[in-house]
Coordinates of C-alpha atoms in Angstrom, one line a residue:
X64 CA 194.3 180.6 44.5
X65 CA 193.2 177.6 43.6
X66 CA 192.9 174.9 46.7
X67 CA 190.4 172.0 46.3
X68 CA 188.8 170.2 43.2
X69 CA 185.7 168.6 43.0
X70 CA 185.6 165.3 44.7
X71 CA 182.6 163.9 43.1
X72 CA 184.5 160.9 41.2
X73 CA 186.4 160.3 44.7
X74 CA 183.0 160.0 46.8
X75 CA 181.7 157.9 44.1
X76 CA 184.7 155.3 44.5
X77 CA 185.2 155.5 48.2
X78 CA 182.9 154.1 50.6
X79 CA 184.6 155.7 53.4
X80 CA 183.3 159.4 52.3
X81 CA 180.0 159.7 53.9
X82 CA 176.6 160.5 52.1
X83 CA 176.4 164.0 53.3
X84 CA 179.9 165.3 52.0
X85 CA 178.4 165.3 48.2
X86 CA 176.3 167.8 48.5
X87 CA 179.0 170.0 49.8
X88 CA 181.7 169.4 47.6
X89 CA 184.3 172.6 47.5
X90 CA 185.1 174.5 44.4
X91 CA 188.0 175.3 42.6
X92 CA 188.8 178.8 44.0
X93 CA 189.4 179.8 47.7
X94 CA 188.0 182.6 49.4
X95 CA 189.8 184.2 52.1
X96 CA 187.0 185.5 54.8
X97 CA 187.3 188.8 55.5
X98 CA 187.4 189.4 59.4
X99 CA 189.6 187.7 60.6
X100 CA 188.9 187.7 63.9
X101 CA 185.8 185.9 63.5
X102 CA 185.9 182.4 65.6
X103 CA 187.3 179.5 62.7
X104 CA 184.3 177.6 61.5
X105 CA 185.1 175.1 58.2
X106 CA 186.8 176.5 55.3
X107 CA 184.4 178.6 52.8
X108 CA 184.9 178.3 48.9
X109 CA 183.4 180.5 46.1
X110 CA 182.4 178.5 42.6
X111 CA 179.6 180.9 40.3
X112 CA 179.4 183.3 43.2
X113 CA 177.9 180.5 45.5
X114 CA 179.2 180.0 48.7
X115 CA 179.4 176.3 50.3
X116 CA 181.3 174.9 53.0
X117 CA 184.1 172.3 53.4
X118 CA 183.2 169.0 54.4
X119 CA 184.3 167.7 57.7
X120 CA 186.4 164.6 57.2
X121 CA 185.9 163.9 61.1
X122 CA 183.7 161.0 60.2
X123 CA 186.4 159.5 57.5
X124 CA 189.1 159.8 60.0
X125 CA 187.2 157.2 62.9
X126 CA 187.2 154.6 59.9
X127 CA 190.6 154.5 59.1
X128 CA 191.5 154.6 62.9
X129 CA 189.2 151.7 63.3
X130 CA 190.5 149.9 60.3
X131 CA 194.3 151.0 61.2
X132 CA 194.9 148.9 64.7
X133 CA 198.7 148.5 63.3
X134 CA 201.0 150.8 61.4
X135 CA 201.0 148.1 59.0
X136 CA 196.7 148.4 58.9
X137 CA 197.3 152.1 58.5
X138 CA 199.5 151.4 55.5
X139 CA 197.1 149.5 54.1
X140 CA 194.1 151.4 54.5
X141 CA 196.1 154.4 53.2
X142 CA 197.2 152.2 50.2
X143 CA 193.7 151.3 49.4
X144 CA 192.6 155.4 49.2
X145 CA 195.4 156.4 47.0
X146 CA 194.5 153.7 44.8
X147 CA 190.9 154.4 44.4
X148 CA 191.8 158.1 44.0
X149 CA 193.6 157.2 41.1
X150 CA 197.4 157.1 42.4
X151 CA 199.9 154.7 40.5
X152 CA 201.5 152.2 43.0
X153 CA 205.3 152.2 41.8
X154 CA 207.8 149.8 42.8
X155 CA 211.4 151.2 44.4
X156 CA 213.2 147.7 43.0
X157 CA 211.9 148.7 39.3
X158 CA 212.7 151.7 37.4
X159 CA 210.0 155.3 37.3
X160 CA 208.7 156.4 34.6
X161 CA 207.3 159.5 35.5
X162 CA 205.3 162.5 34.0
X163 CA 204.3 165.9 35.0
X164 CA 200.4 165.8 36.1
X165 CA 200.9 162.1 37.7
X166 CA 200.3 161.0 40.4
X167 CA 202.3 157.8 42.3
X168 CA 203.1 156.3 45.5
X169 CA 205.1 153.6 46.8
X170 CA 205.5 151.4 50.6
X171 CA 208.8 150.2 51.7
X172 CA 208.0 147.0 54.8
X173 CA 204.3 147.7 54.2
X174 CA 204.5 150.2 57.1
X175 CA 205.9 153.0 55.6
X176 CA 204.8 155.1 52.6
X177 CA 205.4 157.8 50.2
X178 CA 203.1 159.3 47.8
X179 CA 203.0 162.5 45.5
X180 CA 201.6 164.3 43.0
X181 CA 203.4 166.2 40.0
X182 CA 202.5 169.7 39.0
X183 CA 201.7 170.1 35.2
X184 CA 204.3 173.0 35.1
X185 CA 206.8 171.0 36.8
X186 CA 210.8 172.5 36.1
X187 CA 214.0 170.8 37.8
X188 CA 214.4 174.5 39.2
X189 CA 211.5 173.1 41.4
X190 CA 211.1 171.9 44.5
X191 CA 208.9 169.5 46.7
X192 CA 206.1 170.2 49.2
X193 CA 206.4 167.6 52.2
X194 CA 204.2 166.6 54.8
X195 CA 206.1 163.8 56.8
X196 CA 203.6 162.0 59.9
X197 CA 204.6 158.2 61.3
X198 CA 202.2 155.3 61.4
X199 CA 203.5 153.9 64.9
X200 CA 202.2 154.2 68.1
X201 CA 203.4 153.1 71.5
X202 CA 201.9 149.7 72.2
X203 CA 202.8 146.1 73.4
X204 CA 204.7 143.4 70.5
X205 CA 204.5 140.0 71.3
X206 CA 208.1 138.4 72.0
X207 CA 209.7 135.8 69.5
X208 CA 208.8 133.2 72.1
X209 CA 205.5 134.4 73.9
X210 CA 204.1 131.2 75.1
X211 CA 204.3 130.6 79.2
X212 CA 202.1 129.6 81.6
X213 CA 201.2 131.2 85.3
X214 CA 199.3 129.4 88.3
X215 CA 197.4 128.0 85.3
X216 CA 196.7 130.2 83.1
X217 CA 197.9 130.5 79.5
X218 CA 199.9 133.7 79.1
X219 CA 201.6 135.8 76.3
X220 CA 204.8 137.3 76.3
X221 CA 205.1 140.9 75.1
X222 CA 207.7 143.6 75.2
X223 CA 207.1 147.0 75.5
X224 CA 207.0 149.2 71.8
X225 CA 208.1 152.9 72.8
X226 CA 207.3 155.4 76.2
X227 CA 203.6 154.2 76.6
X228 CA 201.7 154.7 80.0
X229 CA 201.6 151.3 80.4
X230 CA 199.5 151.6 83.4
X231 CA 196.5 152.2 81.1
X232 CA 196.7 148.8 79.8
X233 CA 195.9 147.2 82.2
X234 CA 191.9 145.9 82.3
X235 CA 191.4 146.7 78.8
X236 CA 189.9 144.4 76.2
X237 CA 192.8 143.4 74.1
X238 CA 193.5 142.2 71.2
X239 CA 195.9 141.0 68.4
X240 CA 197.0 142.5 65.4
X241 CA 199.4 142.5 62.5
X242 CA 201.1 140.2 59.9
X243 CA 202.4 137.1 59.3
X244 CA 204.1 135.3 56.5
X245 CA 202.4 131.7 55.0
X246 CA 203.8 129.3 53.4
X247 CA 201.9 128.0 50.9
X248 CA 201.8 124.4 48.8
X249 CA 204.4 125.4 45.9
X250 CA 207.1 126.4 48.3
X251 CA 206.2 130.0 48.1
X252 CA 205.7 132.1 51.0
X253 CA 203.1 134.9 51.1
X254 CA 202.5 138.2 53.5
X255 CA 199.1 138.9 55.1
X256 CA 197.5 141.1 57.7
X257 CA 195.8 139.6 60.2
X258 CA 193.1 141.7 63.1
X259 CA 191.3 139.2 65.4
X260 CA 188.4 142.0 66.5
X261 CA 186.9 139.5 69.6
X262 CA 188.6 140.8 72.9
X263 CA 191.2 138.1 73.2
X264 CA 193.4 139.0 76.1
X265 CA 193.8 140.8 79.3
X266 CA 196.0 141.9 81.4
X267 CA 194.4 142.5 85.2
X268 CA 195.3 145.1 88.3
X269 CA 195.9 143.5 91.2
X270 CA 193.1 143.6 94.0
X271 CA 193.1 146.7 96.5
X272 CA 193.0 144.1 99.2
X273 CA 196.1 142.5 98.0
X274 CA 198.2 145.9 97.8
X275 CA 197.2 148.6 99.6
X276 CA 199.7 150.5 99.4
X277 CA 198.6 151.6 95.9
X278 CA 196.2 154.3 97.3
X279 CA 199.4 155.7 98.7
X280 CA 202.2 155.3 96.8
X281 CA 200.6 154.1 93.3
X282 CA 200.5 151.9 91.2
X283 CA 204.0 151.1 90.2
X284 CA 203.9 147.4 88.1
X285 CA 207.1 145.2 86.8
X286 CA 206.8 145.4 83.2
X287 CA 208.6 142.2 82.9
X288 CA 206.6 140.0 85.8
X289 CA 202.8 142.0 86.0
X290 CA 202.6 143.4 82.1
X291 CA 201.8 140.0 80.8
X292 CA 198.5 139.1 79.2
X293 CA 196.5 136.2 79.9
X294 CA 195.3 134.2 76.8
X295 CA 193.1 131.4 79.0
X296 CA 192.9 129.0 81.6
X297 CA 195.3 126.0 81.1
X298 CA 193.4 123.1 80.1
X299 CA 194.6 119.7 81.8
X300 CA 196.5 117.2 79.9
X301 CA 194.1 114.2 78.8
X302 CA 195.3 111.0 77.2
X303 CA 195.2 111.3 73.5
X304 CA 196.1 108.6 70.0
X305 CA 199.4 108.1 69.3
X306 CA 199.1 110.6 66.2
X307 CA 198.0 113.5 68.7
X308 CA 200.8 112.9 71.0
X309 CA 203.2 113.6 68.4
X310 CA 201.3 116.9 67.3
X311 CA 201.2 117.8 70.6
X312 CA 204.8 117.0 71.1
X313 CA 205.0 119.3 68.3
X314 CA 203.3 122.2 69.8
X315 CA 205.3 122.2 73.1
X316 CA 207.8 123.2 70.6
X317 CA 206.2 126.2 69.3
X318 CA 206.9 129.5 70.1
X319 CA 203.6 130.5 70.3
X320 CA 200.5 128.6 72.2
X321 CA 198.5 126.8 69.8
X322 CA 195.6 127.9 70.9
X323 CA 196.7 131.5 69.7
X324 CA 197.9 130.4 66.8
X325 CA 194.4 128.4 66.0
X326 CA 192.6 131.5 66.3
X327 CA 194.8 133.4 64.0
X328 CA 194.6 130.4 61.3
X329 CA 190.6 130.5 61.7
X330 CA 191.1 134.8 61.2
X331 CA 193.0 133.9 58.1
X332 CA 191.2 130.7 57.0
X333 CA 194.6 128.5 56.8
X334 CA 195.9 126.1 58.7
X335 CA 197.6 126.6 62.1
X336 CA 201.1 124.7 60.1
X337 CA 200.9 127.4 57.8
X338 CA 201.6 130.4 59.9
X339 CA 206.0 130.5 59.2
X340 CA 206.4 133.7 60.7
X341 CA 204.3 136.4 62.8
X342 CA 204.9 139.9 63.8
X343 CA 202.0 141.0 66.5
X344 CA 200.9 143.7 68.1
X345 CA 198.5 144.0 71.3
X346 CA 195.5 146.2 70.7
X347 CA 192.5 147.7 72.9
X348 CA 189.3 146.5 70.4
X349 CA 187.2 149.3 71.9
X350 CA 186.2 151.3 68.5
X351 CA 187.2 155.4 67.9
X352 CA 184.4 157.0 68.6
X353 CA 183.1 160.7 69.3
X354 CA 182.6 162.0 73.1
X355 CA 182.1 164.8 75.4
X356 CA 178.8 167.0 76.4
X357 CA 178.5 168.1 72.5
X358 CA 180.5 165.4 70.8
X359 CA 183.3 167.6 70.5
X360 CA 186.3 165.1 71.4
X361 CA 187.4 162.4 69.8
X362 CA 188.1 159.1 72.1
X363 CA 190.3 156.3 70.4
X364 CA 194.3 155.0 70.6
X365 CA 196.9 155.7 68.3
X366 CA 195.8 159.6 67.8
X367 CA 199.2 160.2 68.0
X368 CA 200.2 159.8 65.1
X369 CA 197.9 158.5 63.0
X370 CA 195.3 161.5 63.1
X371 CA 198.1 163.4 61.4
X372 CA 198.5 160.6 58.8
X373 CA 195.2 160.7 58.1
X374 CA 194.8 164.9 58.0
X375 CA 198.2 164.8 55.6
X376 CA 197.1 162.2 53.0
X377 CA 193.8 163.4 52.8
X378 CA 194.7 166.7 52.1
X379 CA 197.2 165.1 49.3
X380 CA 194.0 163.2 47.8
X381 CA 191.8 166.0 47.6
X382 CA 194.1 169.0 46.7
X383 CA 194.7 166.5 43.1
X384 CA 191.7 165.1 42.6
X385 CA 190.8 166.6 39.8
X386 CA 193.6 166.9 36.4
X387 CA 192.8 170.9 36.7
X388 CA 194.7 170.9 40.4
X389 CA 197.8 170.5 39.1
X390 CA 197.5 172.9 35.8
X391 CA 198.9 175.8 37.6
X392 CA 201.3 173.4 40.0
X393 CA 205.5 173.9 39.2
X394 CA 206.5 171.9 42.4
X395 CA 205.8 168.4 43.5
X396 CA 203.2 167.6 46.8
X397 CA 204.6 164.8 48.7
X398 CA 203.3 162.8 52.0
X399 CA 205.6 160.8 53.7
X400 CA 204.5 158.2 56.4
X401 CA 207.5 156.8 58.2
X402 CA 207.3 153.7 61.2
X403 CA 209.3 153.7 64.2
X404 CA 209.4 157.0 65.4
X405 CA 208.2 156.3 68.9
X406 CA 211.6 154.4 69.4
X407 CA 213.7 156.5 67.5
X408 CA 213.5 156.4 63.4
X409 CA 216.4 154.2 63.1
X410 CA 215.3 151.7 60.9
X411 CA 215.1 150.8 56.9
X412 CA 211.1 152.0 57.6
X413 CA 212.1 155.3 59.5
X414 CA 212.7 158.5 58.8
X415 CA 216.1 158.1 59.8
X416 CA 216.7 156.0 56.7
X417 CA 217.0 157.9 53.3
X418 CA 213.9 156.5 52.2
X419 CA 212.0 160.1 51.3
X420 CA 215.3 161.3 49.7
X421 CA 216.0 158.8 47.5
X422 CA 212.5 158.7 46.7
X423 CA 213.2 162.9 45.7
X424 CA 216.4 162.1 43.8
X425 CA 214.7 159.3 41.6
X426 CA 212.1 161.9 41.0
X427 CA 214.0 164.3 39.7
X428 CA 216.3 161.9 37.8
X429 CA 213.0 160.5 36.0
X430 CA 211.4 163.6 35.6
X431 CA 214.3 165.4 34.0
X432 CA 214.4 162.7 31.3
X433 CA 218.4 162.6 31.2
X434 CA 218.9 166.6 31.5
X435 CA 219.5 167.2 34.9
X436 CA 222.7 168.5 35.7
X437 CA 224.6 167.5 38.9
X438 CA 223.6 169.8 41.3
X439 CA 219.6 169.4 40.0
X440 CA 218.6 167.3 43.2
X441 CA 220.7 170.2 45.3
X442 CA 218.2 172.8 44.0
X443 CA 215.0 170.7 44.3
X444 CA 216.0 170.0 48.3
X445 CA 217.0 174.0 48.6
X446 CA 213.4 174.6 47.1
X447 CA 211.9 171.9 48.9
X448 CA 209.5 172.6 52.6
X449 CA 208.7 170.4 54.8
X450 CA 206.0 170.1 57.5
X451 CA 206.9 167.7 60.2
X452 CA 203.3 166.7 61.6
X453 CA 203.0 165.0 65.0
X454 CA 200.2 165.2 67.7
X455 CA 201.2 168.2 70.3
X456 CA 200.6 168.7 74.1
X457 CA 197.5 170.5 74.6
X458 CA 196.9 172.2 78.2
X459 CA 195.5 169.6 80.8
X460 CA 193.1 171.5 82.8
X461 CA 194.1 169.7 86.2
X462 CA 197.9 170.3 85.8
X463 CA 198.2 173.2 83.9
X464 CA 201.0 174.2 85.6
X465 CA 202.8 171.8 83.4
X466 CA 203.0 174.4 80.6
X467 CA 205.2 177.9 80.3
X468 CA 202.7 180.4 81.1
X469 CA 202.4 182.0 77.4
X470 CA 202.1 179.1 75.3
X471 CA 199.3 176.6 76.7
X472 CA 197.9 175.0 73.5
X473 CA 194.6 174.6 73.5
X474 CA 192.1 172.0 72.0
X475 CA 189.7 173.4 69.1
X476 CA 191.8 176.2 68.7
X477 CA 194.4 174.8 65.8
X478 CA 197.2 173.5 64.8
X479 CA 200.6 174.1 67.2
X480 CA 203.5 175.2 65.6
X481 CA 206.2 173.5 68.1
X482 CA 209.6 175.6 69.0
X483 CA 212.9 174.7 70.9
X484 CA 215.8 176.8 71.2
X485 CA 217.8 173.1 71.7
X486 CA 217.0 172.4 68.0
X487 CA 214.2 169.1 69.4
X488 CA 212.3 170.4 66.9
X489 CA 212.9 171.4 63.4
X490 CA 211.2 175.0 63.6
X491 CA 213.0 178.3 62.7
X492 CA 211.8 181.8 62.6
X493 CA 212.0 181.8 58.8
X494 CA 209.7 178.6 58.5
X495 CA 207.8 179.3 61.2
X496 CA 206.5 182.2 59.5
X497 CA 205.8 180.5 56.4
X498 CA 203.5 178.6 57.5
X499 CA 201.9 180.8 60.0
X500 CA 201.3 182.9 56.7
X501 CA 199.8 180.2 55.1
X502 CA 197.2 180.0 58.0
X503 CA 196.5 184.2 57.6
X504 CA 196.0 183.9 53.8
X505 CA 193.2 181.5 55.0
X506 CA 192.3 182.6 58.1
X507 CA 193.5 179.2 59.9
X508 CA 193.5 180.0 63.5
X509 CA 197.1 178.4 64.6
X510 CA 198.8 178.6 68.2
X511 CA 202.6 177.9 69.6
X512 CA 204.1 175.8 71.8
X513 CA 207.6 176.1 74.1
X514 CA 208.7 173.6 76.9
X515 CA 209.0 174.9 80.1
X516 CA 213.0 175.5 80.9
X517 CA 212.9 173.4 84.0
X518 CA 211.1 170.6 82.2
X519 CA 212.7 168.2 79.0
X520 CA 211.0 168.3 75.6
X521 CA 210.7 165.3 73.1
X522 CA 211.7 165.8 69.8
X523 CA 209.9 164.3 65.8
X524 CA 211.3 163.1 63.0
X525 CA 211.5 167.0 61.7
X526 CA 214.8 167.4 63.5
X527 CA 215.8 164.0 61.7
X528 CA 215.0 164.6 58.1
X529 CA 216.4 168.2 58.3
X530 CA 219.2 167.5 59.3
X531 CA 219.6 165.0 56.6
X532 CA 220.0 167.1 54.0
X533 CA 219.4 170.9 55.1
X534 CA 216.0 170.7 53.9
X535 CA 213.3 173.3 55.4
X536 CA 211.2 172.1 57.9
X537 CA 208.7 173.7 60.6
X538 CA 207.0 171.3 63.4
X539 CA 203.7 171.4 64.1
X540 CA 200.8 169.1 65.8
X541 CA 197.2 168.7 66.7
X542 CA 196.8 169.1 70.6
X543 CA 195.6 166.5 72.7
X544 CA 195.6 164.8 75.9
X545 CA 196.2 161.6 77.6
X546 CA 199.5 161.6 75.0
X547 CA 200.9 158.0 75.0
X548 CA 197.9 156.2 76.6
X549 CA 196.0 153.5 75.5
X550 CA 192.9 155.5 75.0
X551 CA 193.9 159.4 74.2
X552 CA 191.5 162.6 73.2
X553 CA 191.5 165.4 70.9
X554 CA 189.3 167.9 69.5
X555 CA 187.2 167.4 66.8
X556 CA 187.4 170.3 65.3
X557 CA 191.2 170.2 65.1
X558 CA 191.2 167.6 62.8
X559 CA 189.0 169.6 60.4
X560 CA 191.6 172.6 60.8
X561 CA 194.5 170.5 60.5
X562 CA 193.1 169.0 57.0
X563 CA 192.2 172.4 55.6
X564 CA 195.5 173.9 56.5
X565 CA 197.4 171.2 55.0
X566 CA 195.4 172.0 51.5
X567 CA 196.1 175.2 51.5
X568 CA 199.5 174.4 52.8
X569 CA 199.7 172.2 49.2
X570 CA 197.2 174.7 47.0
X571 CA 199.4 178.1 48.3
X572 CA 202.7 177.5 49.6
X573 CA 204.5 178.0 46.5
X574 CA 203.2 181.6 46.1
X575 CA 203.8 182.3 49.4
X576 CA 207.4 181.4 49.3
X577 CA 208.2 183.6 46.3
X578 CA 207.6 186.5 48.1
X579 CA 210.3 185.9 50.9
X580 CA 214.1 185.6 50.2
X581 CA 216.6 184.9 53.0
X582 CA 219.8 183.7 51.4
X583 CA 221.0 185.7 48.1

């Protein structure tokens, strides 16, 4: 079974692939290992009886978590790989024109995305092979009005984006981050992203001496009155021309300080009058990075859920580089990269919208050149997986008694297939097994997860989009810790597992599925 291509022309045209992976490029034919109870080490692949080993894409994954402070940043940087890896941006207010072998992608508010690839043997009896991940992460937005001043300092406003541990904020480096909308000379008005990388704000703990009681009973802040940032010190008032006094009578009107906004017009290289419209985020500068004894963790924000992004449209890159991965390919391989699910997916940019469905439908439609019948996009969602991705709870060594007793994920070890007998995730038995078989074909070491009963359980967008339209879908995640905190870990070999399961989630699925009927 065919699962990777040569990714030669793909190093050549992406900087972000580093020197090393070109002289281990995998082949065009798989090799399952033989024992498989040997501990997981990268994926091996066989070209000319010559055995090499599957790049780690560890290294690739820091840069676009260090490029992706925002999940419009992520977009972008996402964007910016499909394009150099030979994808065809489409537009959803212009009609498709698409072929068998292509490969195209779209974004809907810059935040969201969906891409896909076209097998050469494409039929409307076929059906698509999803990997669904979100682009948001829990963080702090800055309000429509921000500016306000404290006991003389220059403050900024923010409101609280999803169920962060907000306590980890505090004494961090912070930034901004984002977009905003200029308006230019003609009239027009244009859309940028903006990243000031300086640390810009801060938001400080109170002093031990001042509150004692913290030792005690913790540290329990007002998000309204103690989660506020500081900017800089207020500067006093001076007598200024006639000219200034009426820009500064302008500024007092301005829902943002000026000073903030100065720095984002010398980020941009426009003037401050320019900025029409901004949409912020607050964001720790401290780079991604590797850590532990043997390097084995990864330490950055936003791993959840933007190390799955990353592990999902990699694995859609590289399993179509090449024109020969799709020979062989009936169905259609799909990432879908939705915003707002830490508040909920209800949104034109969510999952709960029915952005990834229409998407399938137009596909069809275009692909079927005018022959499909009615019930053809019926048959492609019947036909149709999907792998709901989202960062899982691994085992936290000092509370370990957070977890039921026979399903304590654990890091290095795989990716977690997530059940919940309430239906918060999207798992059955049926899919479940699918794609646990697609990790014994390969030898991809994979683990399981249940909530304790006594305990609630979150839920993902899998839930969501199955329900949508009674598509497939199994839930899984990479497991980490610190979940939800400024700064959160995972293993570094996870990420490598969860990218070469995806691929041969892509390369395999489809022969994997023929072999198991449930409804006649």
């Amino acid at each position: 079974m065919a699962l990777m291509s040569h990714r030669a022309q793909l190093i050549s045209r992406h900087p972000a692939v580093h020197a090393g992976v070109a002289a281990a490029v995998p082949s065009v034919t798989f090799w399952r290992l033989a024992n498989s109870v040997r501990p997981y080490h990268p994926l091996s692949f066989r070209e000319s009886g010559q055995f090499v080993t599957s790049p780690s894409i560890v290294t690739d994954l820091l840069d676009y978590l260090n490029e992706s402070w925002t999940q419009f940043h992520a977009t972008a940087e996402a964007k910016k790989q499909l394009l150099a890896s030979g994808f065809i941006l489409l537009n959803e207010n212009e009609n498709w024109d698409l072929k068998p072998g292509g490969r195209y992608f779209f974004t809907r508010n810059m935040s969201s995305l969906i891409a896909f690839a076209v097998g050469e043997k494409y039929s409307t009896k076929s059906g698509f092979h999803i990997i669904a991940a979100h682009t948001d992460s829990p963080c702090l937005k800055l309000k429509p009005v921000s500016a306000s001043t404290k006991s003389g300092f220059l403050m900024v406003n923010v409101q609280t984006y999803g169920a962060g541990l907000w306590h980890t904020w505090f004494d961090r480096d912070l930034s901004v981050a984002g977009r905003v909308i200029l308006k230019t000379g003609d009239g027009a008005f244009v859309h940028k992203l903006v990243k000031v990388k300086r640390p810009l704000l801060r938001v400080p703990t109170l002093a031990i001496h001042l509150d004692r009681s913290v030792s005690t009973e913790g540290f329990k802040p007002n998000l309204e009155n103690h989660l506020v940032p500081l900017l800089a010190i207020k500067t006093e008032d001076r007598a200024v021309k006639t000219e200034d006094n009426k820009r500064q009578q302008i500024n007092k009107k301005r829902a943002h300080h000026p000073l903030l906004l100065q720095v984002l017009s010398e980020e941009l290289g426009c003037s401050a009058d320019e900025i029409a419209s901004l949409e912020l985020n607050i964001c720790d500068v401290q780079p991604s990075c590797l850590g532990g004894g043997n390097n084995e963790f990864i330490f950055s924000g936003r791993l959840d859920n933007l190390a799955s992004s990353y592990c999902a449209l990699r694995a859609l890159i590289d399993s179509c580089t090449s024109s020969r991965d799709l020979e062989d390919e009936s169905s259609i391989r799909m990432v879908a990269l939705f915003d707002n699910e830490e508040v909920g997916s209800d949104s034109a940019q969510g999952a709960g919208a029915p952005t990834m469905f229409q998407a399938i439908r137009r596909i069809v439609d275009s692909l079927s050149n005018g022959r499909s019948s009615e019930n053809t996009y019926e048959r492609a969602i019947r036909q149709s997986f999907l792998v709901s991705a989202d960062m899982a709870h691994g085992t936290h060594p000092n509370f370990p008694e957070k977890h039921e007793d026979h399903h304590r994920p654990e890091l290095q070890r795989g990716l977690v297939i997530k059940h919940n007998a309430n239906q918060r995730y999207a798992t059955s038995s049926v899919t479940a097994f699918l794609f646990r078989e697609v990790a014994a074909i390969h030898n991809i070491p994979i683990q399981d997860f249940v909530v304790r009963n006594d305990m609630g359980c979150g839920s993902t967008i899998g839930p969501i989009l199955a329900s949508g339209v009674g598509i497939r879908a199994v839930d899984c995640g990479i497991p980490q810790l610190s979940m939800h905190s400024v700064r959160e870990i995972c293993g570094k070999e996870d990420v490598d597992i969860a990218y070469n399961h995806f691929m041969a989630f892509y390369q395999s699925f489809s022969s994997i599925d023929q072999r198991l009927k449930v409804d006649f």
